[in-house]
Coordinates of C-alpha atoms in Angstrom, one line a residue:
M17 CA 33.4 -36.8 -91.2
L18 CA 31.3 -39.3 -93.0
D19 CA 30.4 -41.1 -89.8
N20 CA 29.3 -37.8 -88.2
S21 CA 27.1 -37.1 -91.3
L22 CA 25.5 -40.6 -91.1
S23 CA 24.9 -40.1 -87.4
V24 CA 23.2 -36.8 -87.9
N25 CA 21.0 -38.2 -90.7
R26 CA 20.1 -41.2 -88.5
N27 CA 19.1 -38.9 -85.6
V28 CA 17.0 -36.7 -87.9
T29 CA 15.2 -39.8 -89.1
H30 CA 14.6 -40.9 -85.5
Y31 CA 13.2 -37.5 -84.6
F32 CA 11.0 -37.4 -87.6
L33 CA 9.7 -40.9 -87.0
G34 CA 9.0 -40.0 -83.3
G35 CA 7.0 -37.0 -84.5
F36 CA 5.2 -39.1 -87.0
L37 CA 4.3 -41.7 -84.3
L38 CA 3.1 -39.0 -82.0
L39 CA 1.0 -37.4 -84.7
S40 CA -0.4 -40.8 -85.7
L41 CA -1.3 -41.6 -82.1
L42 CA -3.0 -38.2 -81.6
V43 CA -5.0 -38.6 -84.8
R44 CA -6.2 -42.1 -83.9
M45 CA -7.0 -41.2 -80.3
S46 CA -9.1 -38.2 -81.6
L47 CA -11.1 -40.7 -83.8
I48 CA -11.6 -43.2 -81.0
N49 CA -15.3 -42.6 -81.0
W50 CA -15.6 -42.1 -84.7
Y51 CA -17.4 -45.4 -85.5
S52 CA -20.9 -45.6 -84.3
A53 CA -20.9 -49.2 -83.2
P54 CA -18.6 -52.3 -83.0
Y55 CA -19.0 -55.2 -85.4
S56 CA -20.7 -58.3 -84.3
D57 CA -17.3 -59.9 -83.9
G58 CA -16.4 -57.1 -81.5
V59 CA -19.5 -57.8 -79.5
F60 CA -18.6 -61.4 -79.1
L61 CA -15.0 -60.4 -78.1
M62 CA -16.3 -57.9 -75.5
T63 CA -18.6 -60.6 -74.0
L64 CA -16.4 -63.7 -74.5
F65 CA -16.3 -64.6 -70.8
E66 CA -19.9 -63.9 -70.2
P67 CA -22.1 -67.0 -69.5
F68 CA -24.7 -66.0 -72.2
N69 CA -22.1 -65.9 -74.9
P70 CA -22.0 -69.3 -76.6
N71 CA -19.5 -68.4 -79.4
N72 CA -16.4 -70.5 -79.5
N73 CA -14.6 -69.0 -82.6
Y74 CA -12.3 -66.8 -80.6
P75 CA -9.1 -67.4 -78.6
P76 CA -8.9 -65.5 -75.3
L77 CA -5.9 -63.0 -75.4
Y78 CA -7.7 -60.0 -76.9
S79 CA -10.7 -60.4 -74.6
T80 CA -8.4 -60.9 -71.6
L81 CA -6.6 -57.6 -72.4
L82 CA -9.9 -55.9 -73.0
Y83 CA -11.3 -57.0 -69.6
L84 CA -8.1 -55.8 -67.8
I85 CA -8.2 -52.4 -69.5
N86 CA -11.9 -52.1 -68.8
F87 CA -11.1 -52.2 -65.1
L88 CA -9.5 -48.8 -65.6
L89 CA -11.7 -47.3 -68.2
N90 CA -15.1 -48.9 -67.4
D91 CA -16.0 -48.9 -71.1
R92 CA -15.6 -52.1 -73.1
I93 CA -15.8 -50.5 -76.5
I94 CA -13.2 -47.8 -75.7
S95 CA -11.0 -50.5 -74.0
G96 CA -11.0 -52.6 -77.2
R97 CA -10.3 -49.6 -79.4
V98 CA -7.3 -48.6 -77.1
I99 CA -5.8 -52.1 -77.6
S100 CA -6.1 -51.7 -81.4
I101 CA -4.7 -48.2 -81.4
I102 CA -1.7 -49.2 -79.3
S103 CA -1.1 -52.3 -81.4
G104 CA -1.2 -50.1 -84.6
M105 CA 1.5 -47.8 -83.1
G106 CA 3.5 -50.8 -82.2
I107 CA 3.3 -52.0 -85.8
I108 CA 4.6 -48.7 -87.2
S109 CA 7.5 -48.7 -84.8
L110 CA 8.4 -52.3 -85.4
I111 CA 8.1 -52.0 -89.2
Y112 CA 10.6 -49.2 -89.0
H113 CA 13.1 -51.1 -86.9
F114 CA 12.6 -54.2 -89.1
G115 CA 13.4 -52.3 -92.2
R116 CA 16.3 -50.3 -90.6
R117 CA 17.9 -53.4 -89.2
F118 CA 17.6 -55.9 -92.1
F119 CA 17.2 -53.7 -95.2
K120 CA 19.6 -51.0 -96.3
G121 CA 19.0 -47.3 -96.5
K122 CA 15.6 -45.8 -95.6
V123 CA 13.5 -48.9 -96.2
G124 CA 12.2 -48.8 -92.6
F125 CA 11.4 -45.1 -92.8
Y126 CA 9.6 -45.4 -96.1
A127 CA 7.6 -48.4 -94.8
A128 CA 6.6 -46.7 -91.6
L129 CA 5.3 -43.7 -93.6
I130 CA 3.4 -45.8 -96.1
Y131 CA 1.9 -48.2 -93.5
G132 CA 1.1 -45.4 -90.9
T133 CA -1.1 -43.6 -93.5
A134 CA -2.7 -46.8 -95.0
P135 CA -6.5 -46.8 -95.1
L136 CA -6.7 -50.4 -93.9
A137 CA -4.6 -49.5 -90.9
F138 CA -6.9 -46.6 -90.0
R139 CA -9.9 -48.9 -90.4
W140 CA -8.8 -51.6 -88.1
D141 CA -6.8 -49.6 -85.6
L142 CA -10.1 -48.0 -84.5
R143 CA -12.1 -51.1 -84.2
V144 CA -12.9 -53.6 -81.4
M145 CA -11.3 -56.4 -83.5
T146 CA -8.3 -58.6 -83.2
D147 CA -6.7 -57.6 -86.5
S148 CA -4.2 -54.9 -85.3
L149 CA -3.1 -56.9 -82.2
F150 CA -2.7 -60.1 -84.3
S151 CA -0.8 -58.2 -86.9
L152 CA 1.6 -56.8 -84.3
L153 CA 2.3 -60.3 -82.8
F154 CA 2.6 -61.8 -86.3
L155 CA 5.1 -59.2 -87.4
G156 CA 7.0 -59.6 -84.1
A157 CA 7.3 -63.4 -84.6
L158 CA 8.6 -62.8 -88.1
Y159 CA 11.1 -60.3 -86.7
F160 CA 12.6 -63.0 -84.4
L161 CA 12.5 -65.5 -87.2
Y162 CA 14.5 -63.1 -89.4
C163 CA 16.9 -62.6 -86.5
G164 CA 17.4 -66.4 -86.4
L165 CA 17.9 -66.7 -90.2
S166 CA 20.5 -63.9 -89.9
K167 CA 22.3 -65.7 -87.1
D168 CA 21.9 -62.8 -84.7
K169 CA 22.7 -63.6 -81.1
G170 CA 19.9 -63.7 -78.5
N171 CA 17.0 -66.0 -77.5
N172 CA 15.4 -65.7 -81.0
F173 CA 13.9 -69.2 -80.8
F174 CA 12.1 -68.4 -77.5
G175 CA 11.1 -64.9 -78.7
F176 CA 9.7 -66.3 -81.9
N177 CA 7.7 -69.0 -80.2
L178 CA 6.4 -66.7 -77.5
L179 CA 5.0 -64.2 -80.0
A180 CA 3.8 -67.0 -82.3
V181 CA 1.8 -68.6 -79.4
L182 CA 0.4 -65.2 -78.4
S183 CA -0.7 -64.6 -82.0
A184 CA -2.4 -68.0 -82.0
L185 CA -4.2 -67.1 -78.8
T186 CA -5.4 -63.9 -80.5
R187 CA -6.4 -65.6 -83.8
Y188 CA -6.1 -69.2 -84.6
Q189 CA -4.3 -68.3 -87.9
G190 CA -1.2 -68.0 -85.7
L191 CA -1.0 -71.8 -85.7
V192 CA 0.7 -71.5 -89.2
F193 CA 3.9 -70.8 -87.2
F194 CA 3.8 -74.2 -85.5
P195 CA 5.5 -76.1 -88.4
L196 CA 8.2 -73.5 -88.5
S197 CA 8.7 -73.9 -84.8
L198 CA 9.2 -77.6 -85.2
I199 CA 11.8 -77.1 -88.0
W200 CA 13.6 -74.5 -85.9
F201 CA 13.6 -76.9 -82.9
Y202 CA 15.1 -79.7 -85.0
L203 CA 17.9 -77.5 -86.4
E204 CA 18.6 -75.6 -83.2
F205 CA 18.4 -78.4 -80.6
L206 CA 18.3 -81.9 -82.0
K207 CA 21.5 -81.4 -83.8
K208 CA 23.2 -79.8 -80.7
P209 CA 23.5 -80.7 -77.0
L210 CA 20.4 -79.9 -75.0
K211 CA 22.1 -79.4 -71.7
Q212 CA 22.6 -75.7 -71.8
K213 CA 19.2 -74.7 -73.2
I214 CA 17.0 -77.5 -72.0
W215 CA 14.6 -75.0 -70.4
Q216 CA 13.8 -73.4 -73.8
P217 CA 12.2 -76.4 -75.6
I218 CA 10.3 -77.4 -72.4
L219 CA 8.9 -73.9 -71.9
V220 CA 8.1 -73.6 -75.6
L221 CA 6.2 -76.9 -75.5
L222 CA 4.1 -75.7 -72.6
L223 CA 3.4 -72.4 -74.4
W224 CA 2.1 -74.2 -77.5
L225 CA 0.0 -76.6 -75.3
S226 CA -2.0 -73.5 -74.2
V227 CA -3.7 -73.3 -77.6
P228 CA -5.2 -76.8 -77.7
G229 CA -5.9 -76.4 -74.0
W230 CA -8.1 -73.4 -74.7
M231 CA -9.8 -75.2 -77.6
F232 CA -10.6 -78.1 -75.4
F233 CA -11.9 -75.8 -72.7
R234 CA -14.0 -73.5 -75.0
G235 CA -14.6 -75.6 -78.1
F236 CA -13.7 -75.1 -81.7
S237 CA -16.4 -74.7 -84.3
Q238 CA -14.3 -73.9 -87.4
I239 CA -14.1 -77.6 -88.2
Q240 CA -17.8 -77.5 -89.2
Q241 CA -17.1 -74.5 -91.4
Y242 CA -14.4 -76.4 -93.3
Q243 CA -16.6 -79.4 -93.7
E244 CA -19.4 -77.3 -95.2
S245 CA -17.0 -75.5 -97.6
L246 CA -15.8 -78.8 -99.1
G247 CA -17.5 -80.2 -102.2
G248 CA -18.8 -83.7 -102.8
T249 CA -15.6 -84.7 -104.6
F250 CA -12.0 -83.6 -104.7
W251 CA -12.4 -81.8 -108.0
L252 CA -15.4 -79.9 -106.9
S253 CA -13.6 -78.8 -103.7
L254 CA -10.6 -77.8 -105.9
G255 CA -13.0 -75.8 -108.1
K256 CA -14.5 -74.0 -105.1
F257 CA -11.0 -73.2 -103.9
L258 CA -10.0 -71.7 -107.3
V259 CA -13.1 -69.5 -107.1
T260 CA -11.7 -68.0 -103.9
V261 CA -8.4 -67.4 -105.8
E262 CA -10.2 -65.5 -108.4
L263 CA -11.9 -63.4 -105.8
H264 CA -8.8 -62.8 -103.6
V265 CA -6.2 -61.6 -106.0
P266 CA -8.0 -58.5 -107.4
A267 CA -9.3 -57.6 -103.9
L268 CA -5.9 -57.8 -102.2
I269 CA -4.2 -55.7 -105.0
Y270 CA -7.0 -53.1 -104.7
A271 CA -6.8 -53.0 -100.9
L272 CA -3.0 -52.7 -100.9
G273 CA -3.0 -50.0 -103.6
Y274 CA -1.9 -50.4 -107.1
I275 CA 1.3 -48.3 -106.8
T276 CA 2.2 -50.0 -103.5
F277 CA 1.5 -53.4 -105.1
I278 CA 3.8 -52.8 -108.1
L279 CA 6.6 -51.5 -105.8
M280 CA 6.1 -54.6 -103.6
V281 CA 6.5 -56.9 -106.6
Y282 CA 9.6 -55.0 -107.7
G283 CA 10.9 -55.1 -104.1
V284 CA 10.5 -58.9 -103.9
F285 CA 12.3 -59.3 -107.2
S286 CA 15.1 -57.0 -106.1
S287 CA 15.4 -58.8 -102.8
W288 CA 15.7 -62.1 -104.6
K289 CA 18.1 -60.9 -107.3
Y290 CA 20.4 -58.8 -105.2
Q291 CA 20.1 -61.0 -102.1
L292 CA 18.9 -58.1 -99.9
T293 CA 17.1 -60.7 -97.7
P294 CA 17.7 -64.4 -97.1
K295 CA 16.0 -66.4 -99.8
N296 CA 14.6 -68.8 -97.2
F297 CA 12.8 -65.8 -95.6
L298 CA 11.1 -65.1 -98.9
A299 CA 10.1 -68.8 -99.1
I300 CA 8.8 -68.7 -95.5
C301 CA 6.6 -65.6 -96.4
G302 CA 5.3 -67.6 -99.4
Y303 CA 4.4 -70.5 -97.2
L304 CA 2.7 -68.3 -94.7
F305 CA 0.7 -66.6 -97.4
F306 CA -0.4 -69.9 -98.9
A307 CA -1.3 -71.3 -95.5
F308 CA -3.5 -68.2 -94.8
W309 CA -5.1 -68.6 -98.3
M310 CA -6.0 -72.2 -97.5
A311 CA -7.4 -71.2 -94.2
Q312 CA -9.5 -68.5 -95.8
S313 CA -11.0 -71.0 -98.2
A314 CA -13.4 -72.0 -95.5
F315 CA -14.9 -68.5 -95.4
M316 CA -15.3 -68.0 -99.1
R317 CA -18.9 -66.8 -98.6
A318 CA -17.7 -63.9 -96.6
F319 CA -14.3 -62.9 -98.0
Q320 CA -12.8 -59.9 -96.4
T321 CA -9.3 -58.4 -97.1
R322 CA -8.8 -58.1 -93.3
Y323 CA -8.0 -61.9 -93.2
F324 CA -4.7 -61.0 -94.9
F325 CA -4.2 -57.8 -92.9
S326 CA -1.2 -59.3 -91.0
F327 CA 0.7 -59.5 -94.3
W328 CA 0.4 -55.7 -95.0
P329 CA 3.5 -54.7 -92.9
I330 CA 5.6 -57.3 -94.8
A331 CA 4.1 -56.2 -98.2
V332 CA 4.9 -52.5 -97.3
L333 CA 8.4 -53.4 -96.3
F334 CA 9.1 -55.0 -99.7
A335 CA 7.3 -52.0 -101.4
A336 CA 9.7 -49.7 -99.5
C337 CA 12.6 -51.9 -100.7
G338 CA 11.4 -51.4 -104.3
L339 CA 11.1 -47.7 -103.7
L340 CA 14.7 -47.5 -102.4
Q341 CA 16.0 -49.4 -105.5
I342 CA 14.3 -46.7 -107.7
S343 CA 15.6 -43.9 -105.6
E344 CA 19.2 -45.0 -106.1
K345 CA 18.8 -44.5 -109.9
H346 CA 16.0 -42.0 -110.1
P347 CA 15.7 -40.1 -106.8
H348 CA 13.2 -37.5 -108.2
S349 CA 10.9 -40.3 -109.5
A350 CA 11.1 -42.1 -106.1
K351 CA 9.9 -38.9 -104.3
I352 CA 7.0 -38.5 -106.7
L353 CA 6.0 -42.1 -106.2
L354 CA 6.2 -41.8 -102.4
G355 CA 4.2 -38.5 -102.5
A356 CA 1.6 -40.2 -104.8
I357 CA 1.2 -43.2 -102.3
L358 CA 0.8 -40.9 -99.3
A359 CA -1.7 -38.7 -101.1
A360 CA -3.7 -41.7 -102.2
N361 CA -3.5 -43.2 -98.7
I362 CA -4.8 -40.0 -97.1
F363 CA -7.6 -39.7 -99.7
W364 CA -8.8 -43.3 -99.1
V365 CA -8.5 -42.9 -95.3
G366 CA -11.1 -40.2 -95.6
M367 CA -13.3 -42.5 -97.7
V368 CA -13.0 -45.3 -95.2
L369 CA -13.8 -43.1 -92.3
H370 CA -16.8 -41.6 -94.2
F371 CA -18.4 -44.8 -95.5
Q372 CA -17.6 -46.9 -92.4
K373 CA -18.7 -44.4 -89.8
D374 CA -22.2 -45.8 -89.3
S375 CA -21.5 -49.4 -90.1
F376 CA -23.6 -51.5 -87.7
G377 CA -24.9 -48.3 -86.2
S378 CA -28.5 -49.2 -87.1
L379 CA -28.2 -52.5 -85.2
K380 CA -26.8 -50.6 -82.2
R381 CA -29.7 -48.2 -82.2
S382 CA -32.2 -51.1 -82.6
A383 CA -30.6 -52.8 -79.6
E384 CA -30.8 -49.6 -77.5
F385 CA -34.5 -49.2 -78.5
V386 CA -35.3 -52.8 -77.4
A387 CA -33.3 -52.4 -74.2
S388 CA -35.2 -49.3 -73.4
K389 CA -38.5 -51.1 -73.7
L390 CA -37.3 -54.3 -72.0
P391 CA -34.7 -53.2 -69.6
D392 CA -34.3 -56.6 -67.8
A393 CA -34.0 -58.6 -71.0
N394 CA -30.9 -60.1 -72.5
I395 CA -30.6 -60.1 -76.3
I396 CA -28.5 -63.1 -77.5
T397 CA -27.5 -63.4 -81.1
D398 CA -25.7 -66.3 -82.7
E399 CA -24.1 -65.2 -86.0
Y400 CA -22.9 -67.9 -88.3
R401 CA -21.9 -67.4 -91.9

């Protein structure tokens, strides 16, 4: 009888999640033309393979997918936004399965609701930007990594490396997975016979070589940015880094939402205390966050919370874990907290859509005016911060 009840509840949750995914997709597709213009990064991505585009800051995966979809839609802006929307739907689905499989109770369900209505998700799921696609691949790599830590059967090593490389070919921050790949390779293969799985490390090596191969082919200008961000001495460089710490922490808490942040901290504490997740997974998340923080220090003059957007699904998972811990002791309070989070999310989604609607719109109108006066001219811009 209990098994039948659990099965019914699980089916109801699946149906509800399916309806939520469909509603989220319809809402996002209805807003596909909401923003007036793409950001300058989006313009570079849309023209990455054009001969007049000298920018070498971007890996090729997002632009490749954009060009392929553009063959069908014949609109580069819409094609890029479709990639972001589909990636956003993938994150909601994956975050649900992540939570349902590795956390107890309704963690995945809570996390999918919170993330699916998050203002940052709505902002970047509608943009010609790499953020949503990178976050999907980043979360997918962590999913396979968690499977490996949990000793689940399957080609978790290959799955992790495949998605890690694809994330690095979307944004170079994906290279933070490479040291983890080396550690996993040592533990999985060097301590065991290689005869049965010799194809995996060879194929994985070839996959990782594609990243420096693209850098060699296209160039890599971020080194100059790091050089310029350093001070004259070690202590001056450290001081500049601490300035970024002072800027980042309040901004990230604000972007995540105060209630969600408090629940996330409580969820991490509960996961550690009650061993809801492997402690080495928490340590890996800490390493990844610190690595991103170090990478962000090169762009201190243009800090944006989106540089940490790929951590939002994991933060929401731990917030949902904290919410579940509260619901076990105070179910009514947990419902109030979840309602407050969703209400705040919906309010801020409205603010984001309102204030971001015409972002870069004036530049687009200026370019259209110039193009109307000089129809045969090419306008080339080189943005460097």
